Short mmCIF file of C-alpha atoms in Angstrom, two decimals:
data_model
loop_
_atom_site.label_atom_id
_atom_site.label_comp_id
_atom_site.label_asym_id
_atom_site.label_seq_id
_atom_site.Cartn_x
_atom_site.Cartn_y
_atom_site.Cartn_z
CA UNK A 1 102.77 -9.54 -72.13
CA UNK A 2 99.43 -7.82 -72.75
CA UNK A 3 97.14 -10.86 -72.55
CA UNK A 4 98.71 -12.76 -69.64
CA UNK A 5 101.30 -10.64 -67.84
CA UNK A 6 101.84 -12.99 -64.87
CA UNK A 7 102.42 -16.02 -67.10
CA UNK A 8 104.82 -14.03 -69.30
CA UNK A 9 106.77 -12.75 -66.30
CA UNK A 10 106.94 -16.27 -64.86
CA UNK A 11 109.17 -17.19 -67.82
CA UNK A 12 111.61 -14.37 -67.14
CA UNK A 13 114.16 -13.49 -64.48
CA UNK A 14 116.90 -10.97 -63.92
CA UNK A 15 119.14 -8.75 -61.83
CA UNK A 16 118.94 -4.97 -61.98
CA UNK A 17 121.94 -3.22 -60.43
CA UNK A 18 122.77 -5.44 -57.41
CA UNK A 19 121.41 -8.88 -56.36
CA UNK A 20 118.85 -8.54 -53.56
CA UNK A 21 119.32 -11.18 -50.83
CA UNK A 22 118.97 -11.41 -47.05
CA UNK A 23 122.40 -10.58 -45.62
CA UNK A 24 121.85 -12.36 -42.29
CA UNK A 25 121.13 -15.63 -44.08
CA UNK A 26 123.56 -17.85 -45.97
CA UNK A 27 123.55 -17.97 -49.74
CA UNK A 28 122.18 -21.50 -49.55
CA UNK A 29 119.31 -20.48 -47.27
CA UNK A 30 118.45 -17.60 -49.60
CA UNK A 31 118.22 -20.07 -52.46
CA UNK A 32 116.14 -22.53 -50.41
CA UNK A 33 113.70 -19.77 -49.46
CA UNK A 34 113.30 -18.74 -53.08
CA UNK A 35 113.03 -22.39 -54.13
CA UNK A 36 110.07 -22.93 -51.76
CA UNK A 37 108.32 -19.87 -53.19
CA UNK A 38 108.78 -21.16 -56.74
CA UNK A 39 108.25 -24.90 -56.03
CA UNK A 40 111.83 -25.70 -57.04
CA UNK A 41 113.49 -28.89 -55.78
CA UNK A 42 116.56 -29.02 -53.52
CA UNK A 43 118.36 -30.97 -56.25
CA UNK A 44 117.90 -27.97 -58.55
CA UNK A 45 119.29 -25.67 -55.82
CA UNK A 46 122.44 -27.77 -55.52
CA UNK A 47 122.76 -28.00 -59.30
CA UNK A 48 122.65 -24.22 -59.70
CA UNK A 49 125.13 -23.63 -56.85
CA UNK A 50 127.60 -25.92 -58.63
CA UNK A 51 126.92 -24.18 -61.94
CA UNK A 52 127.86 -20.73 -60.61
CA UNK A 53 130.87 -22.04 -58.69
CA UNK A 54 129.61 -21.17 -55.19
CA UNK A 55 129.65 -24.61 -53.54
CA UNK A 56 132.40 -23.71 -51.04
CA UNK A 57 130.79 -20.41 -50.01
CA UNK A 58 127.13 -21.47 -50.09
CA UNK A 59 126.84 -21.74 -46.28
CA UNK A 60 128.48 -18.35 -45.60
CA UNK A 61 126.29 -15.39 -44.66
CA UNK A 62 125.61 -13.16 -47.64
CA UNK A 63 126.79 -10.16 -45.58
CA UNK A 64 130.27 -11.69 -45.69
CA UNK A 65 130.26 -12.06 -49.48
CA UNK A 66 132.43 -9.99 -51.78
CA UNK A 67 130.67 -8.10 -54.58
CA UNK A 68 131.71 -10.79 -57.04
CA UNK A 69 130.33 -13.57 -54.83
CA UNK A 70 127.04 -11.68 -54.53
CA UNK A 71 126.90 -11.39 -58.30
CA UNK A 72 127.36 -15.14 -58.75
CA UNK A 73 124.84 -16.07 -56.04
CA UNK A 74 122.44 -13.53 -57.49
CA UNK A 75 122.80 -15.25 -60.85
CA UNK A 76 121.99 -18.55 -59.13
CA UNK A 77 118.75 -17.01 -57.81
CA UNK A 78 117.71 -15.91 -61.30
CA UNK A 79 118.34 -19.36 -62.78
CA UNK A 80 116.55 -21.47 -60.15
CA UNK A 81 113.17 -21.65 -61.88
CA UNK A 82 114.68 -22.25 -65.36
CA UNK A 83 113.62 -18.98 -67.03
CA UNK A 84 113.44 -18.58 -70.79
CA UNK A 85 114.47 -14.91 -70.64
CA UNK A 86 117.30 -13.72 -68.41
CA UNK A 87 117.86 -9.95 -68.01
CA UNK A 88 121.15 -8.84 -66.47
CA UNK A 89 122.42 -5.33 -65.70
CA UNK A 90 126.24 -5.09 -65.58
CA UNK A 91 126.64 -8.79 -64.63
CA UNK A 92 130.47 -8.67 -64.63
CA UNK A 93 130.58 -5.90 -62.01
CA UNK A 94 133.00 -6.83 -59.22
CA UNK A 95 134.29 -9.98 -60.90
CA UNK A 96 137.98 -10.67 -61.48
CA UNK A 97 139.12 -11.90 -64.94
CA UNK A 98 138.65 -15.55 -63.98
CA UNK A 99 135.18 -14.79 -62.63
CA UNK A 100 134.23 -12.90 -65.77
CA UNK A 101 135.28 -15.82 -67.97
CA UNK A 102 133.36 -18.23 -65.74
CA UNK A 103 130.23 -16.08 -65.98
CA UNK A 104 130.64 -15.81 -69.75
CA UNK A 105 130.90 -19.59 -70.02
CA UNK A 106 127.78 -20.06 -67.86
CA UNK A 107 125.70 -17.64 -69.94
CA UNK A 108 126.82 -19.21 -73.19
CA UNK A 109 126.03 -22.65 -71.81
CA UNK A 110 122.48 -21.84 -70.73
CA UNK A 111 121.86 -19.97 -73.98
CA UNK A 112 122.97 -22.88 -76.14
CA UNK A 113 122.01 -25.86 -73.98
CA UNK A 114 118.80 -24.61 -72.34
CA UNK A 115 117.73 -22.19 -75.10
CA UNK A 116 117.61 -19.22 -72.72
CA UNK A 117 117.56 -15.73 -74.21
CA UNK A 118 120.11 -13.65 -72.27
CA UNK A 119 119.60 -9.89 -72.40
CA UNK A 120 122.53 -7.87 -71.01
CA UNK A 121 122.97 -4.15 -70.37
CA UNK A 122 126.61 -3.08 -70.13
CA UNK A 123 129.09 -0.35 -71.05
CA UNK A 124 132.08 -2.74 -71.15
CA UNK A 125 132.28 -3.12 -74.92
CA UNK A 126 135.20 -5.57 -75.06
CA UNK A 127 133.39 -7.96 -72.74
CA UNK A 128 130.14 -7.72 -74.71
CA UNK A 129 132.07 -8.49 -77.87
CA UNK A 130 133.17 -11.79 -76.32
CA UNK A 131 129.86 -12.59 -74.66
CA UNK A 132 127.10 -11.64 -77.10
CA UNK A 133 126.07 -12.66 -80.58
CA UNK A 134 123.95 -9.55 -81.19
CA UNK A 135 124.18 -6.00 -79.83
CA UNK A 136 121.93 -2.96 -79.83
CA UNK A 137 123.47 0.49 -79.32
CA UNK A 138 121.30 2.93 -77.38
CA UNK A 139 121.86 6.68 -77.67
CA UNK A 140 119.65 9.32 -76.05
CA UNK A 141 117.13 6.63 -75.10
CA UNK A 142 116.76 5.27 -78.64
CA UNK A 143 118.15 2.20 -80.38
CA UNK A 144 120.39 3.59 -83.12
CA UNK A 145 122.13 0.40 -84.25
CA UNK A 146 121.61 -3.37 -84.13
CA UNK A 147 124.54 -5.51 -85.19
CA UNK A 148 125.40 -9.19 -85.34
CA UNK A 149 128.73 -9.82 -83.58
CA UNK A 150 131.18 -11.74 -85.75
CA UNK A 151 128.76 -11.64 -88.68
CA UNK A 152 130.57 -12.20 -91.95
CA UNK A 153 130.16 -9.41 -94.44
CA UNK A 154 128.33 -10.23 -97.63
CA UNK A 155 130.16 -10.02 -100.92
CA UNK A 156 128.43 -6.80 -101.95
CA UNK A 157 129.23 -4.92 -98.73
CA UNK A 158 131.90 -2.26 -98.58
CA UNK A 159 134.81 -3.40 -96.44
CA UNK A 160 138.10 -1.89 -95.31
CA UNK A 161 141.24 -3.69 -96.50
CA UNK A 162 144.75 -3.17 -95.17
CA UNK A 163 147.44 -3.68 -97.83
CA UNK A 164 151.10 -4.04 -96.88
CA UNK A 165 153.22 -2.81 -99.80
CA UNK A 166 156.81 -1.76 -100.44
CA UNK A 167 156.08 1.64 -102.00
CA UNK A 168 153.16 3.08 -100.04
CA UNK A 169 153.03 6.52 -101.68
CA UNK A 170 153.14 5.15 -105.22
CA UNK A 171 150.49 2.53 -104.48
CA UNK A 172 148.17 5.07 -102.91
CA UNK A 173 148.54 7.43 -105.90
CA UNK A 174 147.65 4.63 -108.32
CA UNK A 175 144.58 3.61 -106.31
CA UNK A 176 143.34 7.19 -105.90
CA UNK A 177 143.62 7.77 -109.63
CA UNK A 178 141.29 4.80 -110.11
CA UNK A 179 138.76 6.25 -107.68
CA UNK A 180 139.48 4.14 -104.60
CA UNK A 181 139.00 5.66 -101.14
CA UNK A 182 142.39 5.30 -99.47
CA UNK A 183 144.55 6.47 -96.57
CA UNK A 184 148.08 5.63 -95.44
CA UNK A 185 148.56 3.90 -92.10
CA UNK A 186 152.33 3.67 -91.49
CA UNK A 187 153.54 1.08 -94.07
CA UNK A 188 150.03 0.00 -95.01
CA UNK A 189 147.30 1.40 -97.21
CA UNK A 190 143.70 1.34 -96.06
CA UNK A 191 141.34 0.84 -99.01
CA UNK A 192 137.55 0.77 -98.83
CA UNK A 193 135.99 -1.31 -101.56
CA UNK A 194 133.44 -4.06 -102.20
CA UNK A 195 134.57 -7.63 -101.55
CA UNK A 196 134.17 -8.52 -105.23
CA UNK A 197 136.58 -5.72 -106.22
CA UNK A 198 139.54 -7.00 -104.19
CA UNK A 199 140.96 -9.28 -106.97
CA UNK A 200 140.86 -6.39 -109.45
CA UNK A 201 142.55 -4.13 -106.91
CA UNK A 202 145.40 -6.64 -106.50
CA UNK A 203 145.76 -7.05 -110.27
CA UNK A 204 145.98 -3.28 -110.67
CA UNK A 205 148.83 -2.95 -108.16
CA UNK A 206 150.73 -5.94 -109.57
CA UNK A 207 150.39 -4.54 -113.10
CA UNK A 208 152.00 -1.30 -111.84
CA UNK A 209 154.90 -3.31 -110.35
CA UNK A 210 153.83 -2.72 -106.76
CA UNK A 211 155.11 -5.46 -104.43
CA UNK A 212 152.32 -6.69 -102.15
CA UNK A 213 153.38 -8.43 -98.95
CA UNK A 214 149.96 -8.93 -97.42
CA UNK A 215 146.30 -7.92 -97.66
CA UNK A 216 143.72 -8.44 -94.91
CA UNK A 217 140.19 -7.34 -94.24
CA UNK A 218 140.00 -5.09 -91.21
CA UNK A 219 137.41 -6.39 -88.77
CA UNK A 220 135.15 -3.77 -87.23
CA UNK A 221 135.31 -3.85 -83.44
CA UNK A 222 132.30 -3.25 -81.20
CA UNK A 223 133.92 0.04 -80.21
CA UNK A 224 133.98 1.07 -83.89
CA UNK A 225 130.31 0.10 -84.22
CA UNK A 226 129.40 2.08 -81.09
CA UNK A 227 131.10 5.30 -82.12
CA UNK A 228 129.82 5.03 -85.70
CA UNK A 229 126.28 4.63 -84.38
CA UNK A 230 126.44 7.43 -81.81
CA UNK A 231 128.16 10.01 -84.00
CA UNK A 232 126.21 13.22 -84.39
CA UNK A 233 125.38 13.11 -88.11
CA UNK A 234 124.48 16.79 -88.27
CA UNK A 235 127.68 18.23 -86.89
CA UNK A 236 130.00 15.24 -87.33
CA UNK A 237 130.92 15.37 -83.63
CA UNK A 238 130.73 12.56 -81.11
CA UNK A 239 127.69 12.72 -78.89
CA UNK A 240 128.92 13.53 -75.36
CA UNK A 241 125.90 11.76 -73.82
CA UNK A 242 126.57 8.44 -75.53
#
């Protein structure tokens, strides 16, 4: 970036807010114009149109496009010159569920097949959880958390376990006496402990004649990660600007 800015930028592409295209021209003509500027072949134009699912609407004027169609054609523009870094701001804006899944499949495909780094800014946490393999939480302009999505916890990490038992109150009392951090959730007990301690925890309950129906590790959602990261550590309150 510092030594050769133009060459570095030539490897990147993106959409900030809304795709910028000429409304009086068709989507296809917009792509052809951009292709001539970047020395991209017509075959590549057609390939990208098929990839984003805009073949049927390619010859329509952009001014007639829905927001979702503009998003998909805008994505086609960003992919024409085969960038290595793709930056997208709210890429699912205006897309219906089928369109969102299609976009997600496209981004995963180019990331895995073409080795493109896809950088996405979004506030739709559930969608990011499905789309991304790593997230960074930004609060007050600073990165406060970086997390691998779907990353398996290591054996030494503290995890939350949900235990389904017959006698919840008795089981919780036994575990608290042994120093476990617990809370009752309906007919389950939430217990925070290291992965390696789970077998001993089960043995303890069985020894005390507690019937165990099930025990599962509670997976942390992206929403949990976000609120944990943006919590005001001084006052213990959620940051209203998060």
